[in-house]
Amino acid sequence: MSPSLRARLGSGLLGLALLVPIAAAAPASAAAADFPAGFTGYHTYAEMSADLSAVAARYPAIARKIAIGKSYQGRTIWAVKISDNVATDEPEAEVLFDGGTHGDEHMGLEMTLKIMHWLVDGYGTVSRITNIVNSREIWIIPSVNPDGAAYDISGGRFHLWRKNRQPNAGTTAIGTDVNRNFGYRWGGGGRTSTNPAAITYQGPFAFSTPEARSVRDFLAGRVVNGRQQIRMAITFHEYGRLVMWPYGYTTTDIPADMTVDDYKGLVAIGTKMAASNGYRAQQASDLYGTSGTTRDFEYGVYRIFSYTFELSVKDYPDDALIASETGRNKEAVLYLMERAGCPLGILGSAYRIARCGAFDDDFEVSRGWRVNMAGTDTATAGAWQRGDPAPTTTAAGRKQPDSVTSGRYGFATGLAAGTSPAANDLDGGRTSTTSPTIALTASAGQKLQFRWSFAHDRTASAVDEFRVEVLEGAIATAVFVSRGGAWERSASWNLASIDMGRWAAKAIRLRFSATDGGGSGIVEAVFDDVRVTQPQ
Ligand code: NO5
Ligand code: CA
Ligand code: ZN
Ligand code: CA
C-alpha cells in the first residue's frame, strides 16, 4: 500500500466504517464462496489448494506441497517447494515468495501461483527456468492468511477484510493484521495500532497469530548448519506498484541493524527489479512507518534480502488484469531467483569474490558459532561473546575497540567495558569459538580472510596469544598466531589473508582462540567479517 491502506485510513476516521463486518462470517465449514462476478478468475482457497496438489502430482520430481501450519479457523497454510531432487535438502540458495498476508489483496496469491507455473511448466524446455530450478530451492506460500481471504469474499461480495479472523479478548472486534504481528521490533510506530478494532491492529503480543507463527516456524526450519538458507524473498501485497526494501520500522536508511554493504545491495537489487516491472523502488518507510512486518522480520532476524511488492494500481483489480499485472513481474522474479546465488555480487566482482565464497559471516546475526565447543576452554573470565564491544582504555591507550568492521557486531573477549579496563578482559587461560562446518570448493585460490584486533598491557608475554586454526576432523592446524610480549599494545584493526589451498574440496571448521596465559594483565581480542573468498 498502500495507497489502498492510505485510502482506507485517509478519512481521519481510521476507516472505522470498514471495520464493521457487513455480513456475518460464514462458518469455516459452510460451502466456500466463489469470488463475485468479474473476479471468478481469482483462486479461492480450495482452488489454490487443488492447483498445488495438481502441480505436485504432475511434477513429482520438482514440486512438493507441504503444510507449514494452520490458520486460526483451521485452514492448512500451504507451501510448495520447487527444485530439482525436490525431496532432498540440497545445499542450494533458497528463495521465498509469499502472498495473501492481507485478506483483501488477492493478486498476491495469483502472483505466487504464476511463479510456480512459470517454473514447473518451463522446466526442461526453457533453459533459463531449468537453470533456476536446478540451482535453487524455491519456496512459495500462496496464502499466508487464508481465513481473511475467505471472509473477504464470503456472501459473494467483497468486505475489504485485511486481518485474520482471530477474536480479541474483551471486544467484539475481530482480527489482527498479520503484517504487524511479526516479532522483529514489534509494536507501535507509524501505521500500526494497539486498538483491536483498527485494521492495522498489531495483536496483543508478537506472534499472537497462528498465521505469523506458521511463517516464523517455517523460516526457523530453513536454518541449516547454523545458517538461514533463504537468501532472498518477496512478500506480495496490494496496491501501488512499489518495490520496497527494509526497513519499515525506521526512516533511517542504514540503521544499526543493517550493514552498509547490505543497504547498497538491497537498493541495487530493488532498483534493478523496479526497472523491469515499472514499479517505484523505495525504502518501505518512505511510504509510511510500520512495525512487525514480514519483511522487517526476515531481514532483521535472518538478513534475508526481503522485499515487499505492492501489486496493481487499485484495490480489487478485476480478473482480466491478473495476466498483465503478474506478467509484468516475471523478469523481476526470475532475476531475484538468479541473484540469490550471490546477492551482493550485484555490487561488482570484488563483492562476488569476497562475499560469495564458501563462507561469509559478518556476525550481525547468529550463524552457529559455538563458544567452548570441545568443553576444554580454561578462561575464567572474558570468554568470547558475539555482540557490540564496549570500548576500554588504559593510560597507555585503547584496549578493546569501540566498533567492529561491519555493522555493529563481531566477536570479542567480554563485550562489556565494566568499571575498569581489567574488569571484562580475558583472564585465566584460553577461550575458543568454533564455526559451523564449511565446505570448501575444489578450486585453488580460496583465501580465509578476517579482521582482527589483539591488545595487551606490558605485563603480557608470549604465552598470551590470538590464534586461528583450521579443524579437519580431529586435526587442528594453526594458520594464524599473534603473540603477546612485554609492551603496551593498543587495539587496532588488521586484515588477515590465508591461502586455503591445502583444504580445497574439504569440509572444515575454523576455531578462533584467545589466551591469557599468565598474571592478571589485560588481554583483549576482537574479530569480525570472517570469509572464505572465491578465486578471481
Ligand atoms: C503494507 C506495506 C506497507 C508493508 C502494509 O497496503 S498494504 O497494507 N499492502 N501495505 O501496510 O502492511
Ligand atoms: Ca535441488
Ligand atoms: Zn498488504
Ligand atoms: Ca560485523
Coordinates of C-alpha atoms and ligand atoms in Angstrom, one line a residue:
M1 CA 0.0 0.0 0.0
S2 CA -0.8 1.4 0.4
P3 CA -2.4 3.7 -1.5
S4 CA -5.0 1.2 -0.5
L5 CA -4.4 1.4 3.2
R6 CA -3.9 5.2 2.8
A7 CA -7.3 5.5 1.2
R8 CA -8.9 3.4 3.9
L9 CA -7.2 5.4 6.6
G10 CA -7.4 8.8 4.9
S11 CA -10.9 9.8 6.1
G12 CA -9.5 10.7 9.5
L13 CA -11.9 8.2 10.9
L14 CA -9.3 5.4 10.8
G15 CA -11.6 3.6 8.4
L16 CA -13.9 2.7 11.2
A17 CA -16.8 2.1 8.9
L18 CA -14.8 -0.6 7.2
L19 CA -14.2 -2.4 10.5
V20 CA -17.9 -3.3 10.9
P21 CA -18.5 -6.7 9.2
I22 CA -21.0 -6.1 6.5
A23 CA -22.2 -9.7 6.6
A24 CA -21.8 -12.3 9.3
A25 CA -18.8 -14.6 8.8
A26 CA -19.6 -17.8 7.2
P27 CA -18.6 -20.7 9.4
A28 CA -15.4 -22.4 8.0
S29 CA -17.5 -25.5 7.4
A30 CA -20.0 -23.8 5.2
A31 CA -19.6 -24.2 1.4
A32 CA -16.9 -21.8 0.4
A33 CA -18.0 -18.8 -1.6
D34 CA -16.6 -18.1 -5.0
F35 CA -15.4 -14.6 -6.0
P36 CA -18.0 -12.1 -7.1
A37 CA -18.9 -11.8 -10.8
G38 CA -16.0 -10.3 -12.8
F39 CA -13.5 -11.8 -10.3
T40 CA -14.0 -15.5 -10.7
G41 CA -10.6 -15.9 -12.4
Y42 CA -9.1 -15.5 -8.9
H43 CA -8.4 -18.6 -7.0
T44 CA -10.4 -19.4 -3.9
Y45 CA -8.6 -21.2 -1.1
A46 CA -10.0 -24.6 -2.4
E47 CA -8.9 -23.8 -6.0
M48 CA -5.4 -22.7 -4.8
S49 CA -5.1 -25.9 -2.8
A50 CA -6.2 -28.1 -5.7
D51 CA -3.8 -26.3 -8.0
L52 CA -0.9 -27.0 -5.7
S53 CA -1.9 -30.7 -5.4
A54 CA -2.2 -31.0 -9.2
V55 CA 1.3 -29.5 -9.7
A56 CA 2.8 -31.7 -7.1
A57 CA 1.2 -34.8 -8.7
R58 CA 2.2 -33.8 -12.2
Y59 CA 5.8 -32.8 -11.4
P60 CA 6.8 -35.1 -8.5
A61 CA 10.5 -34.7 -9.2
I62 CA 10.5 -30.9 -8.9
A63 CA 7.4 -29.9 -6.9
R64 CA 6.2 -30.7 -3.4
K65 CA 3.2 -29.5 -1.4
I66 CA 4.0 -29.0 2.2
A67 CA 1.8 -27.9 5.2
I68 CA 3.5 -25.3 7.3
G69 CA 0.8 -24.7 9.8
K70 CA -2.9 -23.9 10.3
S71 CA -4.8 -20.6 10.3
Y72 CA -6.9 -19.6 13.3
Q73 CA -10.0 -21.2 11.7
G74 CA -8.1 -24.3 10.9
R75 CA -7.2 -24.0 7.3
T76 CA -3.9 -25.5 6.3
I77 CA -1.3 -22.9 5.3
W78 CA 0.4 -24.5 2.3
A79 CA 3.8 -24.1 0.9
V80 CA 5.2 -25.5 -2.3
K81 CA 8.9 -26.3 -2.7
I82 CA 10.3 -26.3 -6.3
S83 CA 13.7 -27.6 -7.1
D84 CA 15.4 -30.5 -8.8
N85 CA 15.7 -33.5 -6.5
V86 CA 12.9 -31.8 -4.6
A87 CA 12.7 -34.5 -1.8
T88 CA 16.3 -33.7 -0.9
D89 CA 17.5 -30.7 1.1
E90 CA 20.4 -29.8 -1.2
P91 CA 23.0 -27.0 -0.5
E92 CA 21.4 -24.6 -2.9
A93 CA 20.5 -21.0 -2.4
E94 CA 16.8 -20.7 -1.4
V95 CA 14.2 -18.1 -2.3
L96 CA 10.8 -17.4 -0.7
F97 CA 7.7 -15.9 -2.3
D98 CA 4.5 -15.3 -0.3
G99 CA 1.1 -13.8 -0.9
G100 CA -2.2 -13.3 0.8
T101 CA -1.0 -11.9 4.1
H102 CA -3.8 -9.4 3.8
G103 CA -7.2 -10.9 3.2
D104 CA -8.4 -8.4 0.6
E105 CA -5.2 -8.4 -1.5
H106 CA -6.0 -11.4 -3.8
M107 CA -3.5 -10.5 -6.5
G108 CA -0.6 -11.7 -4.3
L109 CA -1.9 -15.2 -4.3
E110 CA -2.3 -15.1 -8.1
M111 CA 1.3 -13.8 -8.4
T112 CA 2.7 -16.7 -6.4
L113 CA 0.8 -19.3 -8.4
K114 CA 2.1 -17.7 -11.6
I115 CA 5.6 -18.0 -10.4
M116 CA 5.0 -21.7 -9.5
H117 CA 3.6 -22.3 -13.0
W118 CA 6.4 -20.5 -14.8
L119 CA 8.9 -22.7 -13.0
V120 CA 7.2 -26.1 -13.3
D121 CA 5.8 -25.6 -16.8
G122 CA 9.0 -24.2 -18.2
Y123 CA 11.3 -26.8 -16.6
G124 CA 13.1 -28.8 -19.2
T125 CA 12.1 -26.6 -22.1
V126 CA 13.1 -23.1 -21.2
S127 CA 16.8 -23.1 -20.3
R128 CA 16.7 -20.1 -18.0
I129 CA 13.9 -21.7 -16.0
T130 CA 15.7 -25.1 -16.0
N131 CA 18.8 -23.5 -14.6
I132 CA 16.9 -21.8 -11.9
V133 CA 15.1 -24.9 -10.8
N134 CA 18.3 -26.9 -10.9
S135 CA 20.4 -24.5 -8.8
R136 CA 17.9 -23.1 -6.3
E137 CA 15.3 -24.2 -3.9
I138 CA 12.2 -22.1 -4.3
W139 CA 9.5 -21.8 -1.6
I140 CA 6.1 -20.5 -2.3
I141 CA 3.4 -19.7 0.3
P142 CA 0.4 -18.5 -1.8
S143 CA -1.9 -17.7 1.1
V144 CA -0.5 -16.7 4.5
N145 CA -3.9 -15.6 5.7
P146 CA -6.5 -17.9 4.2
D147 CA -9.2 -17.1 6.7
G148 CA -9.0 -13.4 5.9
A149 CA -9.2 -14.1 2.1
A150 CA -12.2 -16.5 2.6
Y151 CA -14.0 -14.0 4.8
D152 CA -13.3 -11.2 2.3
I153 CA -15.3 -13.0 -0.4
S154 CA -17.9 -14.5 1.8
G155 CA -21.5 -13.9 0.7
G156 CA -20.5 -13.3 -2.8
R157 CA -19.2 -9.8 -2.2
F158 CA -16.0 -8.1 -1.1
H159 CA -15.6 -7.0 2.5
L160 CA -12.3 -5.1 2.4
W161 CA -11.1 -7.6 5.0
R162 CA -7.4 -7.2 5.7
K163 CA -6.8 -9.0 9.0
N164 CA -7.0 -12.6 10.1
R165 CA -10.2 -13.8 11.8
Q166 CA -9.0 -14.3 15.3
P167 CA -11.3 -12.9 18.1
N168 CA -9.9 -10.4 20.5
A169 CA -10.4 -10.7 24.3
G170 CA -12.7 -8.1 25.7
T171 CA -14.1 -6.8 22.5
T172 CA -16.3 -7.9 19.6
A173 CA -13.7 -6.6 17.1
I174 CA -12.2 -9.4 15.1
G175 CA -8.8 -9.9 13.7
T176 CA -5.1 -9.0 13.9
D177 CA -3.1 -7.5 11.0
V178 CA -0.7 -10.4 10.3
N179 CA 1.7 -7.9 8.8
R180 CA 2.0 -6.1 12.1
N181 CA 2.4 -9.3 14.2
F182 CA 5.9 -10.5 13.4
G183 CA 8.4 -10.4 16.2
Y184 CA 11.1 -8.0 15.0
R185 CA 10.7 -4.6 16.6
W186 CA 7.1 -5.5 17.1
G187 CA 4.7 -2.9 18.3
G188 CA 3.8 0.7 17.7
G189 CA 5.2 3.2 15.3
G190 CA 3.7 4.6 12.1
R191 CA 0.6 2.9 10.8
T192 CA 0.4 0.3 13.5
S193 CA -2.4 0.2 16.0
T194 CA -2.9 -1.1 19.5
N195 CA -6.7 -0.9 19.0
P196 CA -8.2 -4.3 18.2
A197 CA -10.8 -2.5 16.1
A198 CA -8.2 -0.9 13.8
I199 CA -7.3 -2.5 10.5
T200 CA -3.6 -2.3 11.4
Y201 CA -4.0 -4.0 14.9
Q202 CA -0.7 -5.4 15.9
G203 CA -2.1 -8.1 18.2
P204 CA -1.7 -8.4 22.0
F205 CA 1.9 -9.7 21.6
A206 CA 4.3 -10.6 18.8
F207 CA 3.3 -13.8 17.1
S208 CA -0.1 -13.9 18.7
T209 CA -1.5 -15.1 15.3
P210 CA -1.2 -18.6 14.1
E211 CA -0.5 -17.3 10.6
A212 CA 2.6 -15.3 11.6
R213 CA 3.7 -18.2 13.8
S214 CA 3.5 -20.5 10.8
V215 CA 5.7 -18.4 8.7
R216 CA 8.1 -17.8 11.7
D217 CA 8.4 -21.6 12.3
F218 CA 8.8 -22.3 8.6
L219 CA 11.7 -19.8 8.4
A220 CA 13.3 -21.3 11.6
G221 CA 13.2 -24.6 9.9
R222 CA 15.3 -23.3 7.0
V223 CA 18.2 -22.7 9.3
V224 CA 20.7 -25.5 8.4
N225 CA 24.2 -25.8 9.9
G226 CA 23.6 -22.5 11.7
R227 CA 22.7 -20.6 8.5
Q228 CA 19.5 -19.4 7.1
Q229 CA 19.2 -21.0 3.7
I230 CA 16.8 -18.5 2.3
R231 CA 18.8 -15.6 0.7
M232 CA 16.1 -13.5 -0.9
A233 CA 12.3 -13.1 -0.6
I234 CA 9.4 -11.2 -1.9
T235 CA 6.1 -10.7 0.1
F236 CA 3.3 -9.7 -2.3
H237 CA 0.8 -7.1 -1.3
E238 CA -1.5 -4.6 -3.0
Y239 CA -1.6 -1.9 -4.2
G240 CA 0.6 0.9 -5.6
R241 CA 3.1 -0.7 -7.9
L242 CA 6.0 -0.5 -5.4
V243 CA 9.2 -2.4 -4.7
M244 CA 10.2 -1.8 -1.1
W245 CA 13.3 -2.9 0.8
P246 CA 13.7 -2.9 4.6
Y247 CA 13.1 -1.3 7.0
G248 CA 9.6 -0.1 7.7
Y249 CA 10.2 0.5 11.4
T250 CA 12.6 3.4 10.8
T251 CA 13.1 6.1 8.3
T252 CA 16.9 5.9 8.8
D253 CA 18.4 4.5 5.6
I254 CA 21.1 2.5 7.3
P255 CA 20.2 1.9 11.0
A256 CA 22.5 0.0 13.3
D257 CA 20.7 -3.3 12.4
M258 CA 21.7 -3.0 8.7
T259 CA 25.2 -3.1 7.2
V260 CA 26.3 -0.6 4.7
D261 CA 27.0 -3.4 2.2
D262 CA 23.6 -4.9 2.7
Y263 CA 22.0 -1.5 2.2
K264 CA 23.9 -1.0 -1.1
G265 CA 22.9 -4.5 -2.3
L266 CA 19.2 -4.1 -1.2
V267 CA 18.9 -0.8 -3.1
A268 CA 20.7 -2.0 -6.2
I269 CA 18.6 -5.2 -6.5
G270 CA 15.4 -3.4 -5.7
T271 CA 16.2 -0.7 -8.2
K272 CA 17.0 -3.3 -10.8
M273 CA 13.7 -5.2 -10.3
A274 CA 11.8 -2.0 -10.5
A275 CA 13.4 -1.1 -13.8
S276 CA 11.9 -4.3 -15.2
N277 CA 8.4 -4.1 -13.9
G278 CA 8.0 -0.3 -14.0
Y279 CA 7.2 -0.1 -10.3
R280 CA 8.7 2.6 -8.0
A281 CA 11.7 1.4 -5.8
Q282 CA 12.0 2.8 -2.3
Q283 CA 12.6 2.0 1.4
A284 CA 9.5 0.7 3.0
S285 CA 9.3 3.5 5.5
D286 CA 9.2 6.0 2.6
L287 CA 5.6 5.0 2.2
Y288 CA 4.7 5.1 5.9
G289 CA 6.1 3.6 9.1
T290 CA 5.2 0.1 10.1
S291 CA 6.3 -2.4 12.7
G292 CA 6.1 -6.2 12.9
T293 CA 6.1 -6.8 9.2
T294 CA 7.2 -10.0 7.4
R295 CA 9.9 -8.1 5.5
D296 CA 11.5 -6.5 8.6
F297 CA 11.4 -9.8 10.4
E298 CA 13.1 -11.7 7.5
Y299 CA 15.9 -9.1 7.1
G300 CA 16.3 -8.2 10.8
V301 CA 16.5 -11.7 12.1
Y302 CA 18.0 -13.6 9.2
R303 CA 19.4 -11.0 6.9
I304 CA 17.3 -12.3 4.1
F305 CA 17.2 -9.7 1.3
S306 CA 13.5 -9.3 1.6
Y307 CA 11.2 -7.1 -0.5
T308 CA 7.6 -6.1 -0.3
F309 CA 5.9 -5.7 -3.7
E310 CA 2.7 -3.7 -3.9
L311 CA 1.0 -5.0 -7.0
S312 CA -1.7 -3.3 -9.1
V313 CA -2.9 0.3 -9.3
K314 CA -6.2 -0.2 -7.4
D315 CA -8.0 -2.3 -4.8
Y316 CA -9.7 -5.3 -6.3
P317 CA -8.5 -5.2 -9.9
D318 CA -10.9 -7.4 -11.9
D319 CA -9.6 -10.8 -13.1
A320 CA -8.9 -9.6 -16.6
L321 CA -5.9 -7.7 -15.1
I322 CA -4.3 -10.8 -13.5
A323 CA -2.3 -11.8 -16.5
S324 CA -0.8 -8.4 -17.2
E325 CA -0.1 -7.5 -13.6
T326 CA 1.6 -10.8 -12.8
G327 CA 3.3 -10.9 -16.2
R328 CA 5.0 -7.6 -15.7
N329 CA 6.8 -9.1 -12.7
K330 CA 8.2 -12.1 -14.5
E331 CA 11.6 -10.7 -15.2
A332 CA 11.9 -9.3 -11.7
V333 CA 11.2 -12.6 -10.0
L334 CA 13.4 -14.6 -12.4
Y335 CA 16.2 -12.1 -11.8
L336 CA 15.7 -12.4 -8.0
M337 CA 16.0 -16.2 -8.1
E338 CA 19.1 -16.0 -10.2
R339 CA 20.6 -13.3 -8.0
A340 CA 20.0 -15.4 -4.9
G341 CA 23.2 -17.3 -5.5
C342 CA 25.2 -14.2 -4.7
P343 CA 23.1 -11.2 -3.7
L344 CA 26.0 -8.8 -3.1
G345 CA 27.5 -9.8 -6.4
I346 CA 25.4 -7.1 -7.9
L347 CA 27.9 -4.6 -6.4
G348 CA 30.7 -5.9 -8.6
S349 CA 33.4 -8.6 -8.9
A350 CA 35.2 -7.5 -5.7
Y351 CA 32.0 -8.3 -3.7
R352 CA 31.4 -11.5 -5.6
I353 CA 34.9 -12.7 -4.7
A354 CA 34.8 -11.6 -1.1
R355 CA 31.2 -12.2 -0.1
C356 CA 30.1 -15.2 -2.1
G357 CA 32.8 -17.8 -1.4
A358 CA 32.4 -20.9 0.7
F359 CA 31.9 -18.9 3.8
D360 CA 30.8 -15.3 4.8
D361 CA 29.9 -14.1 8.2
D362 CA 29.6 -10.5 9.3
F363 CA 28.4 -11.7 12.7
E364 CA 25.3 -9.4 12.6
V365 CA 23.1 -12.4 13.3
S366 CA 23.9 -15.7 14.9
R367 CA 25.2 -18.2 12.4
G368 CA 26.0 -21.2 14.5
W369 CA 29.4 -20.4 16.1
R370 CA 29.9 -22.3 19.3
V371 CA 32.0 -20.9 22.2
N372 CA 34.0 -23.7 24.1
M373 CA 32.7 -26.3 21.7
A374 CA 35.1 -29.0 22.9
G375 CA 34.5 -28.1 26.6
T376 CA 38.2 -27.7 27.2
D377 CA 38.5 -23.9 27.5
T378 CA 40.3 -22.7 30.6
A379 CA 39.5 -19.0 30.7
T380 CA 37.8 -17.9 33.9
A381 CA 36.6 -14.6 32.6
G382 CA 36.2 -12.7 29.3
A383 CA 35.1 -15.7 27.1
W384 CA 34.2 -14.9 23.5
Q385 CA 30.8 -13.2 23.0
R386 CA 29.2 -12.1 19.8
G387 CA 27.9 -8.6 20.0
D388 CA 28.7 -4.9 20.2
P389 CA 32.0 -4.4 22.1
A390 CA 32.2 -1.5 24.5
P391 CA 35.5 0.4 24.3
T392 CA 38.1 0.1 27.1
T393 CA 41.0 2.4 27.5
T394 CA 44.0 2.5 29.9
A395 CA 46.5 5.3 30.3
A396 CA 48.5 3.6 27.6
G397 CA 45.7 3.6 25.1
R398 CA 42.6 1.7 23.7
K399 CA 42.5 -2.0 24.6
Q400 CA 39.0 -3.1 23.3
P401 CA 37.9 -1.3 20.2
D402 CA 34.8 0.8 20.2
S403 CA 33.4 -0.6 16.9
V404 CA 33.8 -3.6 14.6
T405 CA 34.5 -3.6 10.9
S406 CA 30.9 -4.3 9.6
G407 CA 27.6 -3.3 11.2
R408 CA 27.5 -3.4 14.9
Y409 CA 28.5 -6.9 15.9
G410 CA 31.6 -9.1 16.0
F411 CA 33.2 -11.5 18.4
A412 CA 35.1 -10.0 21.5
T413 CA 36.6 -11.4 24.7
G414 CA 34.0 -10.0 27.0
L415 CA 31.8 -7.4 25.3
A416 CA 31.2 -5.1 28.3
A417 CA 33.6 -2.5 29.5
G418 CA 32.9 -2.8 33.2
T419 CA 34.2 -0.4 35.8
S420 CA 37.8 -0.6 34.7
P421 CA 39.7 -1.9 31.7
A422 CA 40.6 -5.0 33.6
A423 CA 37.0 -5.8 34.5
N424 CA 35.9 -7.7 31.4
D425 CA 39.1 -8.7 29.7
L426 CA 40.3 -12.2 29.2
D427 CA 41.6 -14.0 32.3
G428 CA 42.8 -17.4 33.5
G429 CA 43.5 -19.2 30.2
R430 CA 42.0 -19.9 26.8
T431 CA 38.6 -19.1 25.2
S432 CA 37.6 -20.5 21.9
T433 CA 34.8 -20.2 19.4
T434 CA 34.3 -22.6 16.5
S435 CA 32.5 -22.0 13.2
P436 CA 29.9 -24.3 11.7
T437 CA 31.2 -26.8 9.1
I438 CA 32.4 -25.1 5.9
A439 CA 32.5 -27.0 2.7
L440 CA 35.4 -25.6 0.6
T441 CA 35.1 -25.8 -3.1
A442 CA 37.6 -27.7 -5.3
S443 CA 39.1 -24.5 -6.7
A444 CA 42.6 -23.3 -6.0
G445 CA 43.0 -19.7 -4.7
Q446 CA 40.4 -19.7 -1.9
K447 CA 41.5 -17.5 1.0
L448 CA 40.5 -17.3 4.6
Q449 CA 40.1 -13.6 5.4
F450 CA 39.1 -11.9 8.7
R451 CA 39.6 -8.6 10.6
W452 CA 41.2 -8.8 14.0
S453 CA 42.5 -6.8 16.9
F454 CA 44.7 -8.1 19.7
A455 CA 45.7 -5.9 22.6
H456 CA 47.5 -6.3 25.9
D457 CA 49.4 -4.4 28.5
R458 CA 53.1 -4.6 29.4
T459 CA 52.6 -7.5 31.8
A460 CA 51.9 -9.8 28.8
S461 CA 54.3 -12.4 27.4
A462 CA 54.4 -14.9 24.6
V463 CA 52.0 -17.2 26.4
D464 CA 49.3 -14.7 25.6
E465 CA 48.0 -15.1 22.1
F466 CA 45.3 -14.8 19.4
R467 CA 45.2 -17.9 17.3
V468 CA 43.2 -19.2 14.4
E469 CA 43.1 -22.9 13.5
V470 CA 41.6 -25.0 10.7
L471 CA 39.9 -28.1 12.1
E472 CA 39.7 -31.1 9.8
G473 CA 38.2 -33.9 11.8
A474 CA 40.5 -34.3 14.8
I475 CA 43.4 -32.4 13.2
A476 CA 43.9 -28.8 14.2
T477 CA 46.3 -26.7 12.1
A478 CA 47.2 -23.2 13.2
V479 CA 47.1 -20.8 10.3
F480 CA 47.5 -17.6 12.2
V481 CA 49.0 -16.7 15.6
S482 CA 49.7 -13.3 17.1
R483 CA 51.6 -13.5 20.4
G484 CA 51.9 -11.1 23.2
G485 CA 55.0 -9.6 24.7
A486 CA 56.1 -7.2 27.5
W487 CA 54.9 -4.0 25.9
E488 CA 51.7 -2.0 25.6
R489 CA 49.8 -2.9 22.5
S490 CA 46.7 -0.9 21.6
A491 CA 43.6 -2.2 19.8
S492 CA 43.8 -1.8 16.0
W493 CA 42.0 -3.5 13.2
N494 CA 44.1 -5.6 10.8
L495 CA 43.2 -7.8 7.8
A496 CA 44.5 -11.4 7.7
S497 CA 44.5 -13.4 4.5
I498 CA 45.5 -17.0 4.4
D499 CA 45.7 -19.4 1.5
M500 CA 43.4 -22.3 1.9
G501 CA 44.7 -24.4 -1.0
R502 CA 45.5 -27.5 1.1
W503 CA 41.9 -27.7 2.2
A504 CA 40.3 -27.4 -1.2
A505 CA 37.2 -29.7 -1.5
K506 CA 37.4 -30.5 2.2
A507 CA 34.9 -29.9 5.0
I508 CA 36.5 -27.9 7.8
R509 CA 35.7 -25.7 10.8
L510 CA 37.5 -22.6 11.9
R511 CA 38.5 -22.1 15.6
F512 CA 39.4 -18.7 16.9
S513 CA 41.1 -18.7 20.3
A514 CA 42.5 -16.1 22.6
T515 CA 44.6 -16.9 25.6
D516 CA 45.7 -15.0 28.7
G517 CA 48.4 -17.3 29.8
G518 CA 49.6 -15.7 33.0
G519 CA 49.2 -13.0 35.5
S520 CA 46.4 -10.6 35.8
G521 CA 47.3 -8.4 32.9
I522 CA 44.9 -7.1 30.3
V523 CA 44.3 -9.1 27.1
E524 CA 41.6 -8.2 24.7
A525 CA 40.9 -9.8 21.3
V526 CA 38.1 -9.0 18.8
F527 CA 37.4 -10.2 15.3
D528 CA 34.8 -9.6 12.5
D529 CA 34.0 -10.4 8.9
V530 CA 35.3 -14.0 8.5
R531 CA 35.2 -15.1 4.9
V532 CA 36.5 -17.8 2.6
T533 CA 36.8 -15.9 -0.6
Q534 CA 36.4 -17.5 -4.0
P535 CA 39.1 -17.2 -6.7
Q536 CA 39.0 -14.4 -9.1
Ligands
NO5_1 C1 1.7 -2.9 3.5 C2 3.2 -2.4 3.4 C3 3.5 -1.0 3.8 C4 4.1 -3.4 4.0 C5 1.3 -2.8 5.0 O1 -1.3 -1.7 1.6 S1 -0.6 -2.6 2.4 O2 -1.3 -3.0 3.6 N1 -0.5 -3.9 1.5 N2 0.9 -2.1 2.7 O3 0.8 -1.7 5.4 O4 1.3 -3.8 5.6
CA2 CA 17.6 -29.1 -5.6
ZN3 ZN -0.9 -5.7 2.2
CA4 CA 30.1 -7.3 12.0

